[in-house]
Tab-separated table of N, CA and C in Angstrom:
chain	number	residue	atom	x	y	z
A	149	MET	N	39.386	150.973	-8.761
A	149	MET	CA	39.492	150.398	-9.885
A	149	MET	C	40.635	151.828	-10.513
A	150	ARG	N	41.794	150.574	-11.414
A	150	ARG	CA	42.967	151.746	-11.590
A	150	ARG	C	43.285	151.607	-12.928
A	151	ARG	N	43.669	152.909	-13.707
A	151	ARG	CA	43.966	152.329	-15.248
A	151	ARG	C	45.012	153.661	-15.315
A	152	LYS	N	46.614	152.590	-15.365
A	152	LYS	CA	47.964	153.776	-16.037
A	152	LYS	C	47.779	153.099	-16.954
A	153	THR	N	48.463	154.428	-17.631
A	153	THR	CA	49.157	154.008	-19.117
A	153	THR	C	50.194	155.392	-19.190
A	154	LYS	N	51.028	155.566	-20.079
A	154	LYS	CA	51.877	156.244	-20.285
A	154	LYS	C	50.900	158.032	-20.397
A	155	GLU	N	49.505	158.419	-20.348
A	155	GLU	CA	49.475	159.827	-20.722
A	155	GLU	C	47.969	159.463	-19.296
A	156	THR	N	47.924	158.919	-18.465
A	156	THR	CA	47.113	159.214	-17.187
A	156	THR	C	47.475	157.834	-16.230
A	157	ASP	N	46.886	158.257	-15.228
A	157	ASP	CA	47.129	157.263	-13.695
A	157	ASP	C	46.010	157.927	-12.742
A	158	ILE	N	44.921	156.686	-12.930
A	158	ILE	CA	43.514	157.087	-12.578
A	158	ILE	C	42.922	155.871	-11.665
A	159	ILE	N	42.981	156.475	-9.964
A	159	ILE	CA	42.113	155.596	-9.399
A	159	ILE	C	40.822	156.226	-9.076
A	160	VAL	N	39.957	154.941	-8.923
A	160	VAL	CA	38.328	155.418	-8.896
A	160	VAL	C	38.070	154.596	-7.624
A	161	GLU	N	37.278	155.093	-6.684
A	161	GLU	CA	36.809	153.537	-5.596
A	161	GLU	C	35.679	154.176	-5.442
A	162	ILE	N	33.814	153.800	-5.856
A	162	ILE	CA	33.229	154.215	-5.590
A	162	ILE	C	32.685	153.380	-4.144
A	163	GLY	N	31.929	154.063	-3.246
A	163	GLY	CA	31.378	153.705	-2.697
A	163	GLY	C	32.557	154.215	-0.562
A	164	VAL	N	33.552	154.507	-1.003
A	164	VAL	CA	34.937	155.217	-0.065
A	164	VAL	C	34.582	156.610	0.148
A	165	GLU	N	35.244	157.061	0.653
A	165	GLU	CA	34.834	158.463	0.815
A	165	GLU	C	36.567	158.661	0.790
A	166	GLY	N	36.731	159.812	0.282
A	166	GLY	CA	38.301	160.303	0.043
A	166	GLY	C	38.578	161.607	-1.059
A	167	GLY	N	37.309	162.065	-1.612
A	167	GLY	CA	37.361	163.005	-2.326
A	167	GLY	C	37.583	162.593	-3.417
A	168	ILE	N	37.687	163.923	-4.361
A	168	ILE	CA	38.028	163.823	-5.899
A	168	ILE	C	38.921	164.855	-6.180
A	169	GLU	N	40.075	164.207	-6.455
A	169	GLU	CA	41.548	165.154	-7.153
A	169	GLU	C	41.577	164.807	-8.709
A	170	THR	N	41.280	165.496	-9.484
A	170	THR	CA	41.561	165.148	-10.646
A	170	THR	C	42.847	166.013	-11.875
A	171	GLY	N	43.103	166.844	-10.646
A	171	GLY	CA	44.145	168.144	-11.496
A	171	GLY	C	43.396	169.227	-11.892
A	172	ASP	N	42.254	168.950	-12.568
A	172	ASP	CA	41.035	170.070	-13.639
A	172	ASP	C	39.719	170.184	-12.988
A	173	ARG	N	39.751	171.548	-12.099
A	173	ARG	CA	38.945	172.252	-11.237
A	173	ARG	C	37.872	171.977	-11.755
A	174	VAL	N	37.512	172.312	-13.367
A	174	VAL	CA	36.177	172.071	-13.615
A	174	VAL	C	35.902	170.615	-13.579
A	175	PHE	N	36.587	169.746	-13.782
A	175	PHE	CA	36.064	168.059	-13.702
A	175	PHE	C	35.630	168.108	-12.738
A	176	ASP	N	36.428	168.278	-11.615
A	176	ASP	CA	36.639	167.992	-10.040
A	176	ASP	C	34.855	168.671	-10.160
A	177	HIS	N	35.013	169.881	-10.374
A	177	HIS	CA	33.219	170.451	-9.727
A	177	HIS	C	32.101	169.847	-10.151
A	178	LEU	N	32.639	168.789	-11.319
A	178	LEU	CA	31.504	168.586	-12.605
A	178	LEU	C	30.780	166.847	-12.192
A	179	LEU	N	32.227	166.104	-11.958
A	179	LEU	CA	32.417	165.338	-10.959
A	179	LEU	C	31.921	165.166	-9.807
A	180	THR	N	32.313	166.035	-8.596
A	180	THR	CA	31.545	165.950	-6.935
A	180	THR	C	30.052	166.342	-7.568
A	181	ALA	N	29.432	166.709	-8.325
A	181	ALA	CA	27.649	167.005	-8.848
A	181	ALA	C	27.590	165.504	-8.965
A	182	LEU	N	27.942	165.309	-10.002
A	182	LEU	CA	27.775	163.987	-10.645
A	182	LEU	C	27.395	162.724	-9.343
A	183	PHE	N	28.381	162.629	-8.389
A	183	PHE	CA	28.372	161.714	-7.146
A	183	PHE	C	27.431	162.176	-6.189
A	184	PHE	N	27.751	163.468	-6.176
A	184	PHE	CA	26.591	163.459	-4.845
A	184	PHE	C	24.790	163.285	-5.652
A	185	TYR	N	24.853	163.533	-6.486
A	185	TYR	CA	23.267	162.857	-6.983
A	185	TYR	C	22.956	161.464	-7.636
A	186	MET	N	24.330	160.439	-7.642
A	186	MET	CA	23.796	159.192	-7.134
A	186	MET	C	24.038	158.930	-5.745
A	187	GLN	N	24.476	159.717	-5.673
A	187	GLN	CA	23.901	159.473	-3.604
A	187	GLN	C	25.294	158.382	-3.279
A	188	GLN	N	26.338	158.799	-3.993
A	188	GLN	CA	27.562	157.733	-3.644
A	188	GLN	C	28.761	158.833	-3.218
A	189	ASN	N	29.329	157.800	-1.916
A	189	ASN	CA	31.252	158.447	-1.858
A	189	ASN	C	31.859	157.806	-2.761
A	190	VAL	N	32.642	158.745	-3.145
A	190	VAL	CA	33.878	158.290	-4.121
A	190	VAL	C	35.612	158.832	-3.747
A	191	SER	N	36.192	157.890	-3.962
A	191	SER	CA	37.181	158.664	-4.398
A	191	SER	C	38.330	158.656	-5.618
A	192	ILE	N	38.703	159.705	-6.222
A	192	ILE	CA	39.207	159.756	-7.480
A	192	ILE	C	40.498	160.560	-7.225
A	193	LYS	N	41.511	159.748	-7.672
A	193	LYS	CA	42.569	160.861	-7.820
A	193	LYS	C	43.752	160.020	-9.315
A	194	ALA	N	44.055	161.069	-9.902
A	194	ALA	CA	43.988	161.031	-11.374
A	194	ALA	C	45.399	162.146	-11.436
A	195	SER	N	46.177	161.716	-12.123
A	195	SER	CA	47.121	162.416	-13.030
A	195	SER	C	47.460	162.106	-14.980
A	196	TYR	N	47.302	163.155	-15.216
A	196	TYR	CA	47.269	163.212	-16.506
A	196	TYR	C	48.878	164.188	-17.411
A	197	ASP	N	48.420	163.622	-18.908
A	197	ASP	CA	49.222	164.797	-19.757
A	197	ASP	C	48.340	165.702	-20.246
A	198	LEU	N	47.359	165.152	-20.982
A	198	LEU	CA	45.981	165.801	-21.691
A	198	LEU	C	45.025	166.235	-21.200
A	199	ARG	N	43.833	166.948	-20.653
A	199	ARG	CA	43.032	167.161	-20.801
A	199	ARG	C	41.740	165.846	-21.185
A	200	HIS	N	41.938	165.896	-22.491
A	200	HIS	CA	41.132	164.821	-22.827
A	200	HIS	C	41.540	163.491	-22.853
A	201	HIS	N	42.694	163.373	-22.544
A	201	HIS	CA	42.909	161.669	-22.540
A	201	HIS	C	42.644	161.515	-20.304
A	202	LEU	N	42.591	162.381	-19.933
A	202	LEU	CA	42.159	162.458	-18.378
A	202	LEU	C	40.891	162.184	-18.461
A	203	TRP	N	39.716	162.797	-18.963
A	203	TRP	CA	38.182	162.642	-19.343
A	203	TRP	C	38.152	161.594	-19.695
A	204	GLU	N	38.317	161.242	-21.168
A	204	GLU	CA	38.642	160.151	-21.661
A	204	GLU	C	39.099	158.605	-20.947
A	205	ASP	N	39.893	158.821	-20.084
A	205	ASP	CA	40.133	157.366	-19.604
A	205	ASP	C	39.466	157.724	-17.842
A	206	LEU	N	38.823	158.848	-17.075
A	206	LEU	CA	38.185	158.282	-16.004
A	206	LEU	C	36.832	157.761	-16.017
A	207	GLY	N	36.292	158.332	-17.913
A	207	GLY	CA	35.157	157.524	-18.339
A	207	GLY	C	34.800	156.150	-18.122
A	208	ILE	N	36.208	155.322	-18.448
A	208	ILE	CA	36.685	153.776	-18.947
A	208	ILE	C	37.048	153.748	-17.249
A	209	VAL	N	37.622	154.855	-16.638
A	209	VAL	CA	37.761	153.628	-15.057
A	209	VAL	C	36.268	153.540	-14.435
A	210	LEU	N	35.868	155.077	-14.452
A	210	LEU	CA	34.016	154.494	-13.636
A	210	LEU	C	33.340	153.752	-14.453
A	211	GLY	N	33.284	153.587	-15.996
A	211	GLY	CA	32.590	152.562	-16.361
A	211	GLY	C	32.949	151.162	-15.764
A	212	GLU	N	34.189	150.635	-15.783
A	212	GLU	CA	34.635	149.172	-15.445
A	212	GLU	C	34.186	149.466	-13.736
A	213	GLU	N	34.196	150.175	-12.976
A	213	GLU	CA	33.873	150.616	-11.226
A	213	GLU	C	32.735	149.830	-11.144
A	214	LEU	N	32.017	151.081	-12.133
A	214	LEU	CA	30.225	150.924	-11.491
A	214	LEU	C	30.617	148.983	-12.157
A	215	ARG	N	30.775	148.567	-13.448
A	215	ARG	CA	30.413	147.306	-14.136
A	215	ARG	C	30.917	146.134	-12.773
A	216	GLU	N	31.596	146.501	-12.131
A	216	GLU	CA	32.420	145.488	-11.296
A	216	GLU	C	31.268	145.131	-10.192
A	217	LYS	N	30.693	146.988	-10.027
A	217	LYS	CA	29.603	147.155	-8.782
A	217	LYS	C	28.434	145.734	-8.922
A	218	ILE	N	27.815	146.202	-10.156
A	218	ILE	CA	26.736	145.698	-10.297
A	218	ILE	C	26.677	144.172	-11.131
A	219	LYS	N	28.038	143.576	-10.847
A	219	LYS	CA	27.961	142.056	-11.800
A	219	LYS	C	27.500	141.412	-10.459
A	220	GLY	N	26.519	140.217	-11.207
A	220	GLY	CA	26.216	139.227	-10.399
A	220	GLY	C	24.450	139.957	-9.878
A	221	ARG	N	24.368	141.504	-9.944
A	221	ARG	CA	23.359	141.997	-9.832
A	221	ARG	C	21.963	142.063	-10.237
A	222	LYS	N	20.377	141.600	-10.162
A	222	LYS	CA	19.751	142.050	-10.733
A	222	LYS	C	19.397	144.035	-10.218
A	223	ILE	N	19.788	144.691	-11.361
A	223	ILE	CA	19.323	145.994	-11.324
A	223	ILE	C	18.086	146.594	-11.819
A	224	ALA	N	17.836	147.961	-11.599
A	224	ALA	CA	16.767	148.362	-11.787
A	224	ALA	C	16.402	148.714	-14.006
A	225	ARG	N	17.863	149.586	-14.252
A	225	ARG	CA	18.360	148.508	-15.766
A	225	ARG	C	18.536	150.727	-15.911
A	226	PHE	N	16.952	150.611	-16.111
A	226	PHE	CA	16.341	152.269	-16.656
A	226	PHE	C	17.088	153.495	-15.644
A	227	GLY	N	17.169	154.651	-16.346
A	227	GLY	CA	17.063	155.634	-15.011
A	227	GLY	C	16.877	157.021	-16.185
A	228	SER	N	15.889	157.815	-15.455
A	228	SER	CA	16.217	159.185	-16.324
A	228	SER	C	16.076	160.603	-15.406
A	229	ALA	N	16.039	161.726	-15.684
A	229	ALA	CA	16.328	163.337	-14.776
A	229	ALA	C	15.622	163.943	-16.390
A	230	ILE	N	14.972	165.038	-15.784
A	230	ILE	CA	14.856	166.452	-16.567
A	230	ILE	C	15.690	166.930	-15.536
A	231	MET	N	16.956	167.616	-15.854
A	231	MET	CA	17.682	168.406	-14.812
A	231	MET	C	17.632	169.848	-15.712
A	232	PRO	N	17.188	170.774	-14.383
A	232	PRO	CA	17.266	172.352	-14.668
A	232	PRO	C	18.440	172.826	-13.820
A	233	MET	N	18.985	174.175	-14.375
A	233	MET	CA	20.086	174.828	-13.416
A	233	MET	C	19.897	175.853	-14.356
A	234	ASP	N	19.471	177.105	-13.655
A	234	ASP	CA	19.112	178.051	-14.596
A	234	ASP	C	18.309	178.487	-15.927
A	235	ASP	N	19.205	178.878	-16.788
A	235	ASP	CA	18.969	178.699	-18.415
A	235	ASP	C	18.766	177.694	-18.565
A	236	ALA	N	19.041	176.528	-18.374
A	236	ALA	CA	19.683	175.459	-18.945
A	236	ALA	C	18.676	174.165	-18.078
A	237	LEU	N	18.104	173.703	-19.376
A	237	LEU	CA	17.126	172.634	-18.819
A	237	LEU	C	17.831	171.300	-20.058
A	238	VAL	N	18.177	170.317	-18.996
A	238	VAL	CA	18.707	169.151	-19.764
A	238	VAL	C	17.742	167.953	-19.493
A	239	LEU	N	17.462	167.062	-20.825
A	239	LEU	CA	17.340	165.736	-20.110
A	239	LEU	C	18.143	164.590	-20.085
A	240	VAL	N	18.448	163.586	-19.229
A	240	VAL	CA	19.216	162.238	-19.755
A	240	VAL	C	18.454	161.148	-18.964
A	241	ALA	N	18.439	160.401	-20.104
A	241	ALA	CA	18.134	158.688	-19.771
A	241	ALA	C	19.334	158.115	-19.997
A	242	VAL	N	19.332	157.094	-19.206
A	242	VAL	CA	20.355	155.601	-19.177
A	242	VAL	C	19.262	154.438	-18.963
A	243	ASP	N	20.283	153.405	-19.762
A	243	ASP	CA	19.338	152.401	-20.206
A	243	ASP	C	21.022	151.388	-20.010
A	244	ILE	N	20.977	150.702	-19.152
A	244	ILE	CA	22.287	149.865	-19.110
A	244	ILE	C	22.192	148.565	-18.981
A	245	SER	N	22.815	148.159	-20.472
A	245	SER	CA	22.557	146.913	-21.262
A	245	SER	C	23.379	146.660	-22.608
A	246	ARG	N	23.628	148.095	-23.293
A	246	ARG	CA	24.357	148.161	-24.249
A	246	ARG	C	25.295	149.138	-24.578
A	247	PRO	N	26.394	149.729	-25.160
A	247	PRO	CA	26.762	150.961	-25.306
A	247	PRO	C	26.261	152.259	-27.053
A	248	TYR	N	25.354	153.045	-26.145
A	248	TYR	CA	25.421	154.127	-27.308
A	248	TYR	C	25.256	155.293	-26.645
A	249	LEU	N	25.756	156.245	-27.348
A	249	LEU	CA	25.899	157.356	-26.471
A	249	LEU	C	24.972	158.244	-27.452
A	250	ASN	N	24.290	159.109	-27.268
A	250	ASN	CA	23.545	160.352	-28.082
A	250	ASN	C	23.644	161.688	-27.271
A	251	LEU	N	24.446	162.853	-27.474
A	251	LEU	CA	24.747	163.764	-26.597
A	251	LEU	C	24.427	164.978	-27.785
A	252	GLU	N	23.377	165.788	-27.203
A	252	GLU	CA	22.606	166.976	-28.130
A	252	GLU	C	22.910	168.222	-27.055
A	253	LEU	N	23.958	168.577	-27.146
A	253	LEU	CA	24.489	170.228	-26.882
A	253	LEU	C	24.277	171.222	-27.485
A	254	ASP	N	24.287	172.356	-27.244
A	254	ASP	CA	24.466	173.473	-28.332
A	254	ASP	C	24.515	174.899	-27.497
A	255	VAL	N	25.400	174.893	-27.079
A	255	VAL	CA	26.531	175.487	-26.231
A	255	VAL	C	26.589	177.017	-27.114
A	256	LYS	N	26.077	178.525	-26.893
A	256	LYS	CA	25.715	179.531	-27.166
A	256	LYS	C	26.688	180.560	-26.584
A	257	GLU	N	27.227	180.021	-25.299
A	257	GLU	CA	27.609	181.363	-24.366
A	257	GLU	C	29.181	180.369	-23.857
A	258	SER	N	30.015	180.167	-24.431
A	258	SER	CA	31.288	179.483	-23.968
A	258	SER	C	32.024	179.948	-22.244
A	259	GLU	N	32.773	178.922	-21.686
A	259	GLU	CA	32.828	179.352	-20.096
A	259	GLU	C	34.192	178.156	-20.392
A	260	GLU	N	35.313	179.096	-19.823
A	260	GLU	CA	36.880	178.722	-19.621
A	260	GLU	C	36.671	177.130	-19.246
A	261	GLY	N	36.806	175.715	-19.849
A	261	GLY	CA	36.736	174.449	-19.021
A	261	GLY	C	35.658	174.311	-19.141
A	262	PHE	N	34.932	174.268	-19.768
A	262	PHE	CA	33.710	173.650	-20.114
A	262	PHE	C	33.479	173.800	-21.252
A	263	GLU	N	33.471	172.606	-22.486
A	263	GLU	CA	33.921	171.788	-23.168
A	263	GLU	C	32.933	170.262	-23.698
A	264	VAL	N	31.922	171.279	-24.638
A	264	VAL	CA	31.473	169.833	-25.386
A	264	VAL	C	32.235	169.239	-25.636
A	265	THR	N	32.946	168.927	-26.180
A	265	THR	CA	34.063	167.646	-26.649
A	265	THR	C	34.695	166.894	-25.473
A	266	LEU	N	34.922	167.760	-24.468
A	266	LEU	CA	35.461	166.985	-23.105
A	266	LEU	C	34.391	166.141	-23.110
A	267	VAL	N	33.214	166.198	-22.721
A	267	VAL	CA	32.102	165.997	-22.077
A	267	VAL	C	31.617	164.861	-22.947
A	268	ARG	N	31.651	164.817	-24.584
A	268	ARG	CA	31.565	163.439	-25.031
A	268	ARG	C	32.261	162.732	-24.938
A	269	GLU	N	33.753	162.484	-24.501
A	269	GLU	CA	34.309	161.885	-24.485
A	269	GLU	C	34.550	161.049	-23.203
A	270	PHE	N	34.195	161.938	-22.122
A	270	PHE	CA	33.888	161.389	-21.003
A	270	PHE	C	32.224	160.561	-21.475
A	271	LEU	N	31.338	160.971	-21.387
A	271	LEU	CA	30.237	159.781	-22.194
A	271	LEU	C	30.630	158.856	-22.647
A	272	TRP	N	31.041	158.683	-23.361
A	272	TRP	CA	31.375	157.721	-24.692
A	272	TRP	C	32.200	156.932	-24.100
A	273	ALA	N	33.410	157.368	-23.588
A	273	ALA	CA	34.208	156.022	-22.461
A	273	ALA	C	32.887	155.123	-21.759
A	274	LEU	N	32.411	155.997	-20.716
A	274	LEU	CA	32.001	155.504	-20.256
A	274	LEU	C	30.531	154.771	-20.647
A	275	ALA	N	29.901	154.790	-21.226
A	275	ALA	CA	28.955	154.744	-22.362
A	275	ALA	C	29.209	153.009	-22.981
A	276	ARG	N	30.575	153.264	-23.621
A	276	ARG	CA	31.285	151.295	-23.760
A	276	ARG	C	31.594	150.447	-22.425
A	277	THR	N	32.103	151.273	-21.154
A	277	THR	CA	32.657	150.084	-20.444
A	277	THR	C	31.543	149.499	-19.689
A	278	LEU	N	30.515	150.823	-19.316
A	278	LEU	CA	29.620	150.510	-18.587
A	278	LEU	C	28.308	149.404	-19.273
A	279	ASN	N	28.574	149.550	-20.343
A	279	ASN	CA	27.683	148.817	-21.375
A	279	ASN	C	26.086	149.822	-20.897
A	280	ALA	N	26.085	150.997	-21.647
A	280	ALA	CA	24.928	151.653	-20.943
A	280	ALA	C	24.455	152.262	-22.422
A	281	THR	N	23.795	152.364	-22.525
A	281	THR	CA	22.706	153.595	-23.382
A	281	THR	C	22.747	155.261	-22.785
A	282	ILE	N	23.630	156.056	-23.042
A	282	ILE	CA	23.099	157.551	-22.582
A	282	ILE	C	22.547	158.308	-23.454
A	283	HIS	N	21.715	159.091	-23.611
A	283	HIS	CA	20.914	160.114	-24.191
A	283	HIS	C	20.938	161.523	-23.092
A	284	VAL	N	21.562	162.115	-23.923
A	284	VAL	CA	21.692	163.417	-23.159
A	284	VAL	C	21.210	164.506	-23.913
A	285	LYS	N	20.187	165.756	-23.897
A	285	LYS	CA	20.014	166.149	-24.685
A	285	LYS	C	19.219	167.444	-24.003
A	286	GLN	N	19.979	168.474	-24.110
A	286	GLN	CA	19.486	170.239	-24.300
A	286	GLN	C	18.052	170.561	-24.111
A	287	LEU	N	17.302	170.556	-23.333
A	287	LEU	CA	15.943	170.845	-23.645
A	287	LEU	C	15.823	172.937	-24.056
A	288	ALA	N	17.005	173.318	-23.191
A	288	ALA	CA	16.751	175.144	-22.989
A	288	ALA	C	17.915	175.423	-22.331
A	289	GLY	N	18.694	176.516	-22.746
A	289	GLY	CA	19.751	176.803	-22.012
A	289	GLY	C	20.817	177.853	-23.022
A	290	MET	N	22.115	178.304	-22.621
A	290	MET	CA	22.497	179.124	-23.370
A	290	MET	C	24.178	178.802	-23.218
A	291	ASN	N	23.839	178.883	-21.526
A	291	ASN	CA	25.391	179.112	-20.992
A	291	ASN	C	26.225	177.964	-20.587
A	292	ALA	N	27.124	177.698	-20.996
A	292	ALA	CA	27.962	176.291	-21.144
A	292	ALA	C	28.432	175.688	-19.555
A	293	HIS	N	28.176	176.441	-18.781
A	293	HIS	CA	28.861	175.978	-17.625
A	293	HIS	C	27.161	175.071	-16.802
A	294	HIS	N	26.129	176.105	-16.935
A	294	HIS	CA	25.263	175.857	-16.630
A	294	HIS	C	24.191	174.353	-17.353
A	295	ILE	N	24.694	174.460	-18.447
A	295	ILE	CA	24.152	173.311	-19.311
A	295	ILE	C	24.962	172.010	-19.500
A	296	ILE	N	26.185	171.881	-19.173
A	296	ILE	CA	27.141	171.167	-18.809
A	296	ILE	C	26.810	170.214	-17.248
A	297	GLU	N	27.010	171.168	-15.868
A	297	GLU	CA	26.702	170.637	-14.909
A	297	GLU	C	24.961	170.235	-14.674
A	298	ALA	N	24.223	170.905	-15.678
A	298	ALA	CA	22.631	169.918	-15.732
A	298	ALA	C	22.800	168.819	-15.710
A	299	ALA	N	23.830	168.581	-17.288
A	299	ALA	CA	23.898	167.436	-17.531
A	299	ALA	C	24.703	166.001	-16.792
A	300	PHE	N	25.605	166.373	-15.864
A	300	PHE	CA	26.587	166.152	-14.985
A	300	PHE	C	25.300	165.313	-14.185
A	301	LYS	N	24.509	166.709	-13.497
A	301	LYS	CA	23.588	166.081	-12.081
A	301	LYS	C	22.296	165.371	-12.989
A	302	GLY	N	21.537	165.351	-13.941
A	302	GLY	CA	21.238	164.591	-14.493
A	302	GLY	C	21.939	163.005	-15.031
A	303	LEU	N	22.612	163.017	-14.982
A	303	LEU	CA	23.255	161.531	-15.103
A	303	LEU	C	23.495	160.704	-13.889
A	304	GLY	N	24.151	162.087	-12.960
A	304	GLY	CA	23.755	160.809	-11.321
A	304	GLY	C	22.364	160.808	-11.211
A	305	VAL	N	21.274	161.284	-11.303
A	305	VAL	CA	20.386	161.031	-11.004
A	305	VAL	C	19.476	159.977	-11.229
A	306	ALA	N	19.709	159.646	-12.924
A	306	ALA	CA	19.953	158.503	-13.880
A	306	ALA	C	20.226	157.298	-13.548
A	307	LEU	N	21.350	157.627	-13.222
A	307	LEU	CA	22.484	156.198	-12.772
A	307	LEU	C	22.061	156.181	-11.395
A	308	ARG	N	21.823	156.440	-10.203
A	308	ARG	CA	21.334	156.614	-9.289
A	308	ARG	C	19.840	155.257	-8.879
A	309	GLN	N	19.149	156.087	-10.412
A	309	GLN	CA	17.524	154.784	-10.793
A	309	GLN	C	18.294	153.998	-10.825
A	310	ALA	N	18.862	153.986	-12.457
A	310	ALA	CA	19.311	152.631	-13.213
A	310	ALA	C	19.913	151.350	-12.041
A	311	LEU	N	20.872	152.160	-11.351
A	311	LEU	CA	21.897	151.082	-10.328
A	311	LEU	C	20.951	150.499	-9.675
A	312	ARG	N	20.141	151.063	-8.686
A	312	ARG	CA	19.123	150.446	-7.910
A	312	ARG	C	19.162	149.011	-7.912
A	313	GLU	N	18.390	148.108	-7.001
A	313	GLU	CA	18.297	146.940	-6.923
A	313	GLU	C	16.915	146.316	-7.370
A	314	SER	N	16.705	145.406	-8.270
A	314	SER	CA	15.667	145.000	-8.777
A	314	SER	C	15.295	143.931	-7.948
A	315	LYS	N	13.886	143.169	-8.151
A	315	LYS	CA	13.571	141.800	-7.509
A	315	LYS	C	13.967	140.879	-8.818
A	316	ARG	N	13.630	141.719	-10.007
A	316	ARG	CA	13.329	140.787	-11.462
A	316	ARG	C	14.736	141.281	-12.257
A	317	LEU	N	15.434	140.573	-12.933
A	317	LEU	CA	16.311	140.550	-14.008
A	317	LEU	C	15.049	141.755	-15.123
A	318	GLU	N	15.313	142.765	-15.636
A	318	GLU	CA	14.649	143.564	-16.123
A	318	GLU	C	15.162	143.590	-18.037
A	319	SER	N	14.755	142.453	-17.858
A	319	SER	CA	14.818	141.974	-19.665
A	319	SER	C	13.676	141.087	-20.053
A	320	THR	N	13.039	141.177	-21.007
A	320	THR	CA	12.499	140.380	-22.063
A	320	THR	C	13.145	139.114	-22.981
A	321	LYS	N	14.517	139.143	-22.922
A	321	LYS	CA	14.896	138.261	-23.372
A	321	LYS	C	16.276	137.471	-22.601
A	322	GLY	N	15.904	137.581	-20.975
A	322	GLY	CA	16.376	136.834	-20.248
A	322	GLY	C	17.841	137.379	-19.669
A	323	VAL	N	18.273	138.377	-20.765
A	323	VAL	CA	19.980	138.744	-20.332
A	323	VAL	C	19.875	140.123	-20.335
A	324	LEU	N	21.179	141.058	-19.849
A	324	LEU	CA	21.218	142.037	-20.399
A	324	LEU	C	22.607	142.391	-21.514
């Protein structure tokens, strides 16, 4: 899946080995954790003008790529994780059915490159394009790196669960 604008040029291919090269070392680190815990190979190549545009547009492309991968399939729909990382403890829950984001992170100790505003842009773009409700709630922690990385690891686990195949359509309405 590719998104090319005046601000970004991003290619995301899930199920393809190729590495993660966004030009943002922090984002590369977090995306590596996300896909490791999703248990998915991925190739991501990106160029950008501003970090904000990179994080938001990558969320869009990732959502589109995941949406395409599950098109016509029955999926488990729900996934969740409670992820510890040192001082941090973060709950992540996903429902792939309609877009919504609830992000509750309260970072007390900042670390260069680990910014909650960028996390919000990425997750909201992902939620919108994947049609997923995503809840991320910090239960404990102070360090920005630990809290945000725990959130990405938890999201990987939750997405792995939600995207797995199901024998039935997981909806009492008959549609997601």
